[in-house]
Coordinates of C-alpha atoms in Angstrom, one line a residue:
X7 CA -28.5 46.6 37.2
X8 CA -28.1 47.4 40.9
X9 CA -31.5 47.9 40.0
X10 CA -30.4 51.3 38.8
X11 CA -32.7 53.5 36.7
X12 CA -30.9 56.8 36.8
X13 CA -27.5 56.6 36.3
X14 CA -25.9 55.9 39.5
X15 CA -22.5 55.1 41.0
X16 CA -20.3 53.5 38.5
X17 CA -22.5 54.3 36.1
X18 CA -24.9 52.1 37.0
X19 CA -28.2 52.1 35.6
X20 CA -30.9 51.2 38.1
X21 CA -32.4 47.8 36.8
X22 CA -32.7 44.0 37.8
X23 CA -36.1 43.5 35.9
X24 CA -36.9 42.7 32.6
X25 CA -35.1 44.4 29.6
X26 CA -37.3 47.2 28.0
X27 CA -34.5 47.8 25.7
X28 CA -33.5 45.6 22.6
X29 CA -32.7 42.5 22.9
X30 CA -29.3 41.3 22.9
X31 CA -27.8 40.7 19.1
X32 CA -29.9 43.2 17.3
X33 CA -29.0 46.5 16.2
X34 CA -31.2 49.7 16.4
X35 CA -33.3 51.6 18.9
X36 CA -33.6 49.8 22.4
X37 CA -37.1 49.1 22.2
X38 CA -38.8 45.6 22.8
X39 CA -41.9 44.6 21.2
X40 CA -44.7 43.5 23.8
X41 CA -44.1 39.8 23.1
X42 CA -40.1 40.5 23.8
X43 CA -41.2 42.2 27.1
X44 CA -43.8 39.6 28.2
X45 CA -41.1 37.0 27.2
X46 CA -38.4 38.5 29.5
X47 CA -40.3 38.9 32.5
X48 CA -44.1 37.7 32.3
X49 CA -46.4 38.5 35.3
X50 CA -43.8 39.6 37.8
X51 CA -43.4 43.0 39.6
X52 CA -40.6 44.6 38.0
X53 CA -37.9 46.5 39.7
X54 CA -36.5 48.2 36.6
X55 CA -37.2 51.8 35.2
X56 CA -37.9 51.9 31.4
X57 CA -35.5 53.8 29.1
X58 CA -34.3 53.3 25.6
X59 CA -31.0 54.1 24.5
X60 CA -29.0 53.3 21.4
X61 CA -25.0 52.0 21.7
X62 CA -22.6 54.3 20.2
X63 CA -20.5 53.0 17.1
X64 CA -17.8 52.2 19.4
X65 CA -19.9 50.4 21.8
X66 CA -21.9 48.7 19.2
X67 CA -18.3 47.4 18.0
X68 CA -17.5 46.1 21.3
X69 CA -20.7 44.3 21.3
X70 CA -20.3 42.4 18.0
X71 CA -16.6 41.3 18.9
X72 CA -17.4 40.3 22.5
X73 CA -20.9 39.5 23.1
X74 CA -20.7 36.0 21.6
X75 CA -18.0 34.9 23.8
X76 CA -18.7 36.7 27.0
X77 CA -22.5 37.1 27.2
X78 CA -25.7 35.5 27.1
X79 CA -29.7 35.9 27.8
X80 CA -30.9 35.0 31.0
X81 CA -33.7 33.6 28.8
X82 CA -33.6 32.6 25.5
X83 CA -36.1 33.8 22.5
X84 CA -38.3 30.8 23.1
X85 CA -38.4 31.3 26.6
X86 CA -35.9 28.7 27.7
X87 CA -33.6 29.5 30.4
X88 CA -30.7 26.5 30.4
X89 CA -28.6 26.1 33.5
X90 CA -25.2 27.8 33.4
X91 CA -22.1 25.6 33.3
X92 CA -19.4 27.8 34.8
X93 CA -16.4 25.6 34.6
X94 CA -17.3 25.5 30.7
X95 CA -18.2 29.2 30.0
X96 CA -14.9 30.4 31.7
X97 CA -12.7 27.5 31.0
X98 CA -11.7 26.8 34.3
X99 CA -13.1 25.9 38.1
X100 CA -13.1 28.8 40.2
X101 CA -14.9 30.4 43.1
X102 CA -18.2 32.0 41.7
X103 CA -19.3 35.7 42.4
X104 CA -22.7 37.2 41.3
X105 CA -23.0 40.9 40.6
X106 CA -26.5 41.9 40.4
X107 CA -26.6 45.1 38.3
X108 CA -23.3 45.6 37.2
X109 CA -24.5 48.8 35.3
X110 CA -21.7 50.2 33.0
X111 CA -19.4 48.0 34.9
X112 CA -17.0 50.1 36.2
X113 CA -16.8 48.3 40.0
X114 CA -17.4 44.9 38.1
X115 CA -14.0 45.5 36.0
X116 CA -11.9 46.7 38.6
X117 CA -12.9 44.1 41.3
X118 CA -12.4 41.8 39.0
X119 CA -8.8 42.4 38.0
X120 CA -8.3 42.9 41.8
X121 CA -9.3 39.2 42.1
X122 CA -8.2 37.2 39.3
X123 CA -8.5 33.9 41.1
X124 CA -12.4 34.3 41.4
X125 CA -15.1 34.3 38.4
X126 CA -17.5 37.0 38.0
X127 CA -21.0 36.8 36.7
X128 CA -22.1 40.5 35.7
X129 CA -26.1 40.8 35.6
X130 CA -27.8 43.8 33.8
X131 CA -30.6 44.5 31.7
X132 CA -29.7 47.3 29.7
X133 CA -27.5 46.6 26.7
X134 CA -25.9 50.0 26.7
X135 CA -24.1 49.4 29.8
X136 CA -23.0 45.9 29.1
X137 CA -21.5 47.0 25.7
X138 CA -19.0 49.4 28.0
X139 CA -18.7 46.4 30.4
X140 CA -17.6 44.4 27.4
X141 CA -15.1 47.6 26.2
X142 CA -13.6 47.5 29.5
X143 CA -12.9 43.8 29.3
X144 CA -11.3 44.2 25.8
X145 CA -9.0 47.1 26.8
X146 CA -7.8 45.6 30.0
X147 CA -7.8 42.1 28.9
X148 CA -9.9 40.9 31.5
X149 CA -10.7 37.1 31.4
X150 CA -12.9 36.4 34.6
X151 CA -16.0 38.0 33.8
X152 CA -19.2 36.8 31.9
X153 CA -22.2 38.7 31.3
X154 CA -25.8 38.2 31.5
X155 CA -28.7 40.3 30.2
X156 CA -32.1 39.7 31.7
X157 CA -33.9 39.4 35.1
X158 CA -31.7 38.7 37.9
X159 CA -34.5 36.4 39.5
X160 CA -34.1 34.3 36.3
X161 CA -30.8 33.9 37.0
X162 CA -31.1 32.9 40.6
X163 CA -33.9 30.7 40.0
X164 CA -33.1 28.9 37.0
X165 CA -29.7 29.3 35.8
X166 CA -27.7 29.0 39.1
X167 CA -28.1 25.8 41.7
X168 CA -28.3 25.7 45.3
X169 CA -24.7 26.7 47.0
X170 CA -23.0 27.3 43.9
X171 CA -21.8 31.1 44.7
X172 CA -19.0 32.1 47.0
X173 CA -20.5 35.8 47.0
X174 CA -23.2 37.7 45.6
X175 CA -23.2 41.6 45.3
X176 CA -25.8 44.1 44.7
X177 CA -24.7 47.6 44.7
X178 CA -27.1 50.7 44.6
X179 CA -30.3 49.2 44.0
X180 CA -33.2 51.4 43.1
X181 CA -34.5 52.3 46.2
X182 CA -38.0 53.1 44.8
X183 CA -38.7 55.8 47.2
X184 CA -42.4 56.2 47.0
X185 CA -44.2 54.0 49.4
X186 CA -46.7 52.9 46.8
X187 CA -43.9 51.5 44.8
X188 CA -41.8 49.6 47.4
X189 CA -43.0 46.5 46.2
X190 CA -40.7 46.9 43.3
X191 CA -37.6 47.2 45.5
X192 CA -35.5 44.1 44.6
X193 CA -34.4 43.1 47.8
X194 CA -37.4 41.9 49.6
X195 CA -37.6 39.0 51.8
X196 CA -38.3 36.2 49.3
X197 CA -35.1 37.4 47.0
X198 CA -33.0 37.7 50.0
X199 CA -33.7 34.2 50.9
X200 CA -33.2 32.9 47.4
X201 CA -29.6 34.7 47.3
X202 CA -28.9 32.6 50.7
X203 CA -29.8 29.4 49.0
X204 CA -27.3 30.3 46.0
X205 CA -24.5 31.0 48.4
X206 CA -22.3 28.0 49.5
X207 CA -22.1 28.0 53.6
X208 CA -19.4 31.0 54.2
X209 CA -20.5 32.6 51.3
X210 CA -21.4 36.3 51.8
X211 CA -23.9 38.6 50.4
X212 CA -22.7 42.3 50.2
X213 CA -25.4 45.2 49.6
X214 CA -24.4 48.8 49.0
X215 CA -26.9 51.8 48.9
X216 CA -26.8 55.4 49.5
X217 CA -30.8 55.7 50.5
X218 CA -31.7 55.9 54.2
X219 CA -34.7 54.5 53.9
X220 CA -33.7 51.4 51.6
X221 CA -31.0 51.0 54.0
X222 CA -33.4 50.2 56.7
X223 CA -35.4 48.0 54.7
X224 CA -32.4 46.2 53.5
X225 CA -31.0 45.6 57.1
X226 CA -34.2 44.6 58.3
X227 CA -34.8 41.8 55.7
X228 CA -31.3 40.7 56.0
X229 CA -31.2 40.4 59.6
X230 CA -34.4 38.4 59.7
X231 CA -33.1 35.8 57.2
X232 CA -32.3 32.6 59.4
X233 CA -29.7 31.4 57.2
X234 CA -27.7 34.5 57.1
X235 CA -25.5 36.0 59.9
X236 CA -24.6 39.7 59.9
X237 CA -20.7 40.5 59.4
X238 CA -18.7 43.6 60.0
X239 CA -17.0 44.9 56.7
X240 CA -13.4 44.0 58.3
X241 CA -14.2 40.6 59.4
X242 CA -11.5 38.0 58.2
X243 CA -14.4 35.3 57.4
X244 CA -15.0 37.2 54.3
X245 CA -13.8 35.3 51.6
X246 CA -13.8 38.4 48.7
X247 CA -13.0 41.9 48.6
X248 CA -15.7 44.3 50.1
X249 CA -13.3 47.4 49.0
X250 CA -15.6 49.0 46.2
X251 CA -14.1 51.6 43.6
X252 CA -15.4 55.1 44.8
X253 CA -17.2 56.2 41.7
X254 CA -18.2 59.4 40.2
X255 CA -21.8 58.8 41.7
X256 CA -20.4 57.9 45.3
X257 CA -18.2 60.8 45.2
X258 CA -21.2 63.1 44.7
X259 CA -23.2 61.1 47.3
X260 CA -20.4 62.0 49.7
X261 CA -20.4 65.6 48.8
X262 CA -24.0 66.3 49.3
X263 CA -23.8 64.1 52.9
X264 CA -25.5 61.2 51.9
X265 CA -24.3 58.2 54.1
X266 CA -23.1 55.1 52.1
X267 CA -24.7 51.8 53.8
X268 CA -22.5 48.7 53.0
X269 CA -24.1 45.7 54.6
X270 CA -22.5 41.9 54.6
X271 CA -24.0 38.7 55.7
X272 CA -22.6 34.9 55.7
X273 CA -24.6 32.3 54.7
X274 CA -24.8 29.9 57.8

């Protein structure tokens, strides 16, 4: 998710809205029924791009083995959205990082390994990307990542209380470049205010984008949020790493001359 619709950056699939592939725990083509789709994301303008994809044999094995331990739905089949208990889920009390749109999890896994004293909640819509991250968790023996499948706004509104996060990350969200689609962008003023509320004082919001127009929009909504203050990337007040791994997509963006914009705001 960084609301990724095409493969982006670390293999992120642009998504943050409701899942349009099959619900976790089931096997087969990733296509929900209309009832499932409505249950995941009723009456809300979505910021995802519809796609279907099935898991490879290896990904299905990783899913079957690790999802019951490391994963959960943002919204259960009956519509319930029980609050998270990170201490119980991770088995310890540690500063919490939320990553919206982990995609295939290349950055998520690498940064979690660099920061073993932090716990990471990775939110993604697409099961295929989550399965790839589960494979990395198993392969690398990573213990400080947990996965949530579903709408990031459900996670922010219902699963996390105010002041619960040390940091939030949104890397390469879908820019929805056409003007008529701008309402689908994840990072609107209301979402930024909600993200800020979930940060503890001194916590940070880190956003990265390769799209110039979306960068202007993100900068505007972030700077206009009265509870946030912009920081430079090297500011010592930032409590977590801002060193993202350079991924295949980002390398291609540099090759074609696209500017990568990173923004960091501190919760006042």
